[in-house]
CSV table of N, CA and C in Angstrom, one decimal:
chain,number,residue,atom,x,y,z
A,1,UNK,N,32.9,18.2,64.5
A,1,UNK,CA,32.3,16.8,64.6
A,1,UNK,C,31.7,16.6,66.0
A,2,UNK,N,30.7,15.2,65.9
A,2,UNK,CA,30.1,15.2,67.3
A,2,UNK,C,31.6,14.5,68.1
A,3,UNK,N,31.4,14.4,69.3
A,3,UNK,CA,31.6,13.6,69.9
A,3,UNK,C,31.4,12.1,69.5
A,4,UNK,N,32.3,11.4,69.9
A,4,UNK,CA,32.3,9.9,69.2
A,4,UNK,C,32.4,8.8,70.8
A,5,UNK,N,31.2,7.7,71.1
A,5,UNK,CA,31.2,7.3,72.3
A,5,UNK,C,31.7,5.8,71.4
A,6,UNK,N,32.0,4.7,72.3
A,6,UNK,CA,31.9,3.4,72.5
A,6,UNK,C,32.6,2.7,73.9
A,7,UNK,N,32.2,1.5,73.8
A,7,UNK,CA,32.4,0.4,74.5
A,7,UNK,C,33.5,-0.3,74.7
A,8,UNK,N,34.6,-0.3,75.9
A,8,UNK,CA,35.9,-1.3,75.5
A,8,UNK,C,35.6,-2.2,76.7
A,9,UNK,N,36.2,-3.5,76.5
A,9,UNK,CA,36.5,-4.0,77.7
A,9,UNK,C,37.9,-3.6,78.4
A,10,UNK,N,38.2,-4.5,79.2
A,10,UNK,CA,39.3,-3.9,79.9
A,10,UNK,C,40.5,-4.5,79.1
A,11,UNK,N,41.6,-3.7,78.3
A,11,UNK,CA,42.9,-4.6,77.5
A,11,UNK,C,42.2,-4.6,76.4
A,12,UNK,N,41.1,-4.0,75.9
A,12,UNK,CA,41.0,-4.2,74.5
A,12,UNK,C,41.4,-3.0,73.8
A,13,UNK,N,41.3,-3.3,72.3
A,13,UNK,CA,41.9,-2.1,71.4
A,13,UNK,C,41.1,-1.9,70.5
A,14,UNK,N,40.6,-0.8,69.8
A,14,UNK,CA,39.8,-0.9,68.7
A,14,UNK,C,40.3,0.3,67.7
A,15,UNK,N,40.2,-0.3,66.6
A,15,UNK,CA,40.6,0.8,65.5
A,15,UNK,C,39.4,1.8,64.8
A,16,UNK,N,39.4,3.0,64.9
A,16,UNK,CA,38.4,3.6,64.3
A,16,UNK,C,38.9,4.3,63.4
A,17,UNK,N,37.8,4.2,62.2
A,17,UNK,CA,38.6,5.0,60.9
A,17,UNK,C,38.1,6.6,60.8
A,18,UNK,N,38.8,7.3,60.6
A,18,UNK,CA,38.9,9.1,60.5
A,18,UNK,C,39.5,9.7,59.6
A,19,UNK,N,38.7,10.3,58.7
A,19,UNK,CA,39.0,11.0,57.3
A,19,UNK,C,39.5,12.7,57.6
A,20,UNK,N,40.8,12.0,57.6
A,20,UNK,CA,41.5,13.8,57.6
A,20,UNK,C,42.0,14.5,55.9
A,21,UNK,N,42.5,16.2,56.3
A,21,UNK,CA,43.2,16.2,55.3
A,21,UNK,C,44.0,16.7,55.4
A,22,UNK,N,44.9,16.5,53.8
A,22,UNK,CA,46.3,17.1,54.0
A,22,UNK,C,46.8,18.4,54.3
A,23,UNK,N,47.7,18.5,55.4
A,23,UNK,CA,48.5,19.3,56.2
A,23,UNK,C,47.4,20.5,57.0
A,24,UNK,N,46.2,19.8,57.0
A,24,UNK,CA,45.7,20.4,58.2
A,24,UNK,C,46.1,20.2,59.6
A,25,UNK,N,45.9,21.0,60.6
A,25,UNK,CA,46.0,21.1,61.7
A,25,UNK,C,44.9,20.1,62.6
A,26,UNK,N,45.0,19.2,63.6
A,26,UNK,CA,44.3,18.9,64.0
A,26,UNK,C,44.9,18.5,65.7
A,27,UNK,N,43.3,18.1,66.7
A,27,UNK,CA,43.7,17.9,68.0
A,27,UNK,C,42.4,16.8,68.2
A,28,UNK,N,43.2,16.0,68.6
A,28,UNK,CA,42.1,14.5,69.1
A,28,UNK,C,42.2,14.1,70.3
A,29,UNK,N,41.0,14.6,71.3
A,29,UNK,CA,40.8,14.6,72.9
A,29,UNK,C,40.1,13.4,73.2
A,30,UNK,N,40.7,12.6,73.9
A,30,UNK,CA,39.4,11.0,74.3
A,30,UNK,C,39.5,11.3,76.4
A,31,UNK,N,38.4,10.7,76.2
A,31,UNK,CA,38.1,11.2,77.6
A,31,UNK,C,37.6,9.8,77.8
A,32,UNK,N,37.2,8.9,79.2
A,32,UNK,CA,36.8,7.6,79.2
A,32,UNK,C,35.6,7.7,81.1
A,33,UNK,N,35.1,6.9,81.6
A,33,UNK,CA,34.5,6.9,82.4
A,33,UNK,C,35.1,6.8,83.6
A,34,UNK,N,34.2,6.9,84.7
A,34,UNK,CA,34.6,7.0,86.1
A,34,UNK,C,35.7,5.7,86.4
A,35,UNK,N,35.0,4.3,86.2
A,35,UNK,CA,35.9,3.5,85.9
A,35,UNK,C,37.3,3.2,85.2
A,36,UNK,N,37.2,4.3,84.7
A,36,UNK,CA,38.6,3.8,83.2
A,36,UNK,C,39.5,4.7,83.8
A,37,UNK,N,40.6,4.3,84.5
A,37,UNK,CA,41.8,5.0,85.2
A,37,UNK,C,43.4,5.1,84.0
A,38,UNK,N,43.1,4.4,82.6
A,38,UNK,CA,43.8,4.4,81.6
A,38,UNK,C,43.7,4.7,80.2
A,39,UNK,N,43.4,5.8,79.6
A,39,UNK,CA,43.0,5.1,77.7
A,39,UNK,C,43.9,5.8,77.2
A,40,UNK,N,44.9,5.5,76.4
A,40,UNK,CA,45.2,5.3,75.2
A,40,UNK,C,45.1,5.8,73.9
A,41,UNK,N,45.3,6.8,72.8
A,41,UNK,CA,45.4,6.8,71.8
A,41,UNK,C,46.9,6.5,70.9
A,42,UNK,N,46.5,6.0,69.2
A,42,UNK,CA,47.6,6.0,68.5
A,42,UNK,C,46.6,6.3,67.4
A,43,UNK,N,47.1,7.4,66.4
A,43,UNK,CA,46.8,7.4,65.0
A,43,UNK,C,47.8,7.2,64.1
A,44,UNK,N,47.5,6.0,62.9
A,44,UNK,CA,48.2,5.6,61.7
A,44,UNK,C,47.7,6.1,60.6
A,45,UNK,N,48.4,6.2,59.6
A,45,UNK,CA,48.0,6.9,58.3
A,45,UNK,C,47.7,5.5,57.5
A,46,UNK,N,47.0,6.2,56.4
A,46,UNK,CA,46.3,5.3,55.4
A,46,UNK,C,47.3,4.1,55.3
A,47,UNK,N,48.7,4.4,55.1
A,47,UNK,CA,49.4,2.9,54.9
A,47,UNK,C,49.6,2.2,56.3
A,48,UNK,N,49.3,2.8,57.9
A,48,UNK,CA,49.4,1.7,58.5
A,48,UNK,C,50.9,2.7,59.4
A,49,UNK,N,51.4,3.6,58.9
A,49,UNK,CA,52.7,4.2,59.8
A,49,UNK,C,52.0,5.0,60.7
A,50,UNK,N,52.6,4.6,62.1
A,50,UNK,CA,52.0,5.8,63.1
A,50,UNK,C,52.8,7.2,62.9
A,51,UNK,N,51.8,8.2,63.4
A,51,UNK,CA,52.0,9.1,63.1
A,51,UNK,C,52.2,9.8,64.7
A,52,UNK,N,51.3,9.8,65.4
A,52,UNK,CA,51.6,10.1,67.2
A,52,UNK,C,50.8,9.5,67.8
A,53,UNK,N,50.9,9.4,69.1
A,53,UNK,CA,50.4,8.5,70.1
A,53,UNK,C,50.5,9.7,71.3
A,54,UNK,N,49.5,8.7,72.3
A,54,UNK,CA,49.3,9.1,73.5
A,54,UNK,C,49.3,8.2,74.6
A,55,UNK,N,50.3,7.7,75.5
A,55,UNK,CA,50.6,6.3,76.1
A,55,UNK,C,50.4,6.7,77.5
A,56,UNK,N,50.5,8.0,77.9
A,56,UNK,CA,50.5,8.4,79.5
A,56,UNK,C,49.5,7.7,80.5
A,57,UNK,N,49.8,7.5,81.6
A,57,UNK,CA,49.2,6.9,82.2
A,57,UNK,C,47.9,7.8,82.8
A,58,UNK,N,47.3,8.0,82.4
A,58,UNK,CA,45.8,8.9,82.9
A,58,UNK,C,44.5,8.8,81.4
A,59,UNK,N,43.7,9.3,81.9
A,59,UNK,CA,42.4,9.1,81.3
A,59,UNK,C,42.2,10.0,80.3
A,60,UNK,N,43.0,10.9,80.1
A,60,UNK,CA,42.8,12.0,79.0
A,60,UNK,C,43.9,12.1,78.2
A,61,UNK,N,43.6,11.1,76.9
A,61,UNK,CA,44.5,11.3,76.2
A,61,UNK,C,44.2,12.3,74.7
A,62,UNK,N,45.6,12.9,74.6
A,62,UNK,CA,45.4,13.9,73.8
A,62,UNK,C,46.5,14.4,72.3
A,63,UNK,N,45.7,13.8,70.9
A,63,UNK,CA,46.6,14.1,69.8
A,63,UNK,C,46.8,14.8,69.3
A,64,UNK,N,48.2,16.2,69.1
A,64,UNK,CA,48.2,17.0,68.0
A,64,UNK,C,49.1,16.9,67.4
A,65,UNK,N,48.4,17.2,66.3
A,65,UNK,CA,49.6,16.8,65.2
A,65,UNK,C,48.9,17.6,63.6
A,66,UNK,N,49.3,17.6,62.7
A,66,UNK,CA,49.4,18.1,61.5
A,66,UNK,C,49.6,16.8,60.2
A,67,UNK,N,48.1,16.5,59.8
A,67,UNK,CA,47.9,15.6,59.4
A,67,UNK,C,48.6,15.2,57.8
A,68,UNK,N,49.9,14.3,57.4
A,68,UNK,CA,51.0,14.5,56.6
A,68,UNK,C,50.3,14.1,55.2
A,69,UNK,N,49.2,13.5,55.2
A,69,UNK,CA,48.5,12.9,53.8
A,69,UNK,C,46.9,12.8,54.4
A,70,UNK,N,45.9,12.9,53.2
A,70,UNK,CA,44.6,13.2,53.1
A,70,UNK,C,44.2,11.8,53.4
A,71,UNK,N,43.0,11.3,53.4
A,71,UNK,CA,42.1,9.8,53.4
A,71,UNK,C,41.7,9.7,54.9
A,72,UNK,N,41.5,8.3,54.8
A,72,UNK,CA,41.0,7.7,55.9
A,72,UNK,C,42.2,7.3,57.1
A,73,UNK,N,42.4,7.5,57.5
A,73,UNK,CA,43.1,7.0,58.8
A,73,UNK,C,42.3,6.4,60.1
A,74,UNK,N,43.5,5.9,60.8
A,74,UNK,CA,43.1,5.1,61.9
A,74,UNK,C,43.3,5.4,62.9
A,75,UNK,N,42.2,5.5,64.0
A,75,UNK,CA,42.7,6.1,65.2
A,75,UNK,C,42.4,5.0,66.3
A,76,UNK,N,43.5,4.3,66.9
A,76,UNK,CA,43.1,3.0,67.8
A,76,UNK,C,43.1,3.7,69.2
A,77,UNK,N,41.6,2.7,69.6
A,77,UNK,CA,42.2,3.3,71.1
A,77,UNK,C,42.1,2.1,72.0
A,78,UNK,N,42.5,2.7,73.0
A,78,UNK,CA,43.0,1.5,74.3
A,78,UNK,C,42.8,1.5,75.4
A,79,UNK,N,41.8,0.4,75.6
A,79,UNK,CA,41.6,0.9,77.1
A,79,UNK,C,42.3,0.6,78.3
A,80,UNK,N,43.5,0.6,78.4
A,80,UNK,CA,44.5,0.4,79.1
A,80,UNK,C,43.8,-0.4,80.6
A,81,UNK,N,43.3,0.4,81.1
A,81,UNK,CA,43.0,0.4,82.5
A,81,UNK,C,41.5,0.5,83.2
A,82,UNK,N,40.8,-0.3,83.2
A,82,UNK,CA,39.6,-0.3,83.2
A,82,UNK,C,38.9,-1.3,84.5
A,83,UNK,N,38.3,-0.7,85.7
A,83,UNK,CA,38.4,-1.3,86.5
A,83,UNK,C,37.3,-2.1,86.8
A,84,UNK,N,35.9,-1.7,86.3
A,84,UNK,CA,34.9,-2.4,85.9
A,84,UNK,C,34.4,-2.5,84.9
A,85,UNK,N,35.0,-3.4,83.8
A,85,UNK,CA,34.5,-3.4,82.6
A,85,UNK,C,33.0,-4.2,82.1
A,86,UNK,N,32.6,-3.6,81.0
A,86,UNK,CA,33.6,-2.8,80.0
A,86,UNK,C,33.6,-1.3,80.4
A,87,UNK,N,34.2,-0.1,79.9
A,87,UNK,CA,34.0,1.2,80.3
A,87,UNK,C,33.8,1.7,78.7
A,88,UNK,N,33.1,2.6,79.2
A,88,UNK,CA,32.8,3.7,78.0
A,88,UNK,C,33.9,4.7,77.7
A,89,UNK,N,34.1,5.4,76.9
A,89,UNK,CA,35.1,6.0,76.0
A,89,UNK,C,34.3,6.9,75.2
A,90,UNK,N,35.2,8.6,75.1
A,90,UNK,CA,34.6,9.2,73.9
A,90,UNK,C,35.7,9.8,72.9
A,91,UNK,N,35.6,10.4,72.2
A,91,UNK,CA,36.5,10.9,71.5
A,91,UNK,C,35.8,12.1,70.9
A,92,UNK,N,37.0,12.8,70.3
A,92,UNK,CA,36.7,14.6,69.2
A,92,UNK,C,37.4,15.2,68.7
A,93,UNK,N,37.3,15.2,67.5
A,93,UNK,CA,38.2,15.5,66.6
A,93,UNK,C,38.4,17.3,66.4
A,94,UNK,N,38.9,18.2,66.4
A,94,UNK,CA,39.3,19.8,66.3
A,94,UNK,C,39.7,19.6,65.3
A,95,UNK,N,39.4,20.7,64.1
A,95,UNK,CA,40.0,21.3,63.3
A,95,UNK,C,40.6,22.5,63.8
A,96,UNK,N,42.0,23.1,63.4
A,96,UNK,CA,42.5,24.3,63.6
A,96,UNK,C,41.9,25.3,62.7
């Protein structure tokens, strides 16, 4: 998949929806701008239960995990730390 960009402010959170499937392997890299000293990932499954997160305090956050059920899922992200907002954000999804 491409690369995935958007727009946060600073303290905001946005949910994006991402169609995995079942018990594939996967790795979700977000990377954020010169500005953004914080971002954040969490992905939830179709009912809403998280599955892994990425809370560390730096700019590159990074999910792997082995996806437990098929559909659309949610992947929020956070722009934790953002010194001149808003800051840009990207994301990428790896199949194994």
């Amino acid at each position: 998949t491409d690369m995935i960009v958007g727009v946060l402010e600073a303290g905001a959170e946005v949910g994006l929806e991402i169609e995995l499937m079942s018990g594939v392997e996967y790795m979700i890299m977000g990377v954020c701008d010169a500005d953004c000293d914080d971002l954040d990932m969490t992905l939830t499954d179709p009912d809403g239960n998280e599955i892994t997160s990425d809370a560390l305090n730096d700019a590159y956050p990074v999910l792997l995990f082995t996806a437990p059920s098929g559909g659309a899922h949610i992947l929020w992200v956070s722009m934790y730390d953002c010194s001149v907002s808003p800051c840009s954000f990207g994301y990428k999804v790896f199949r194994k």
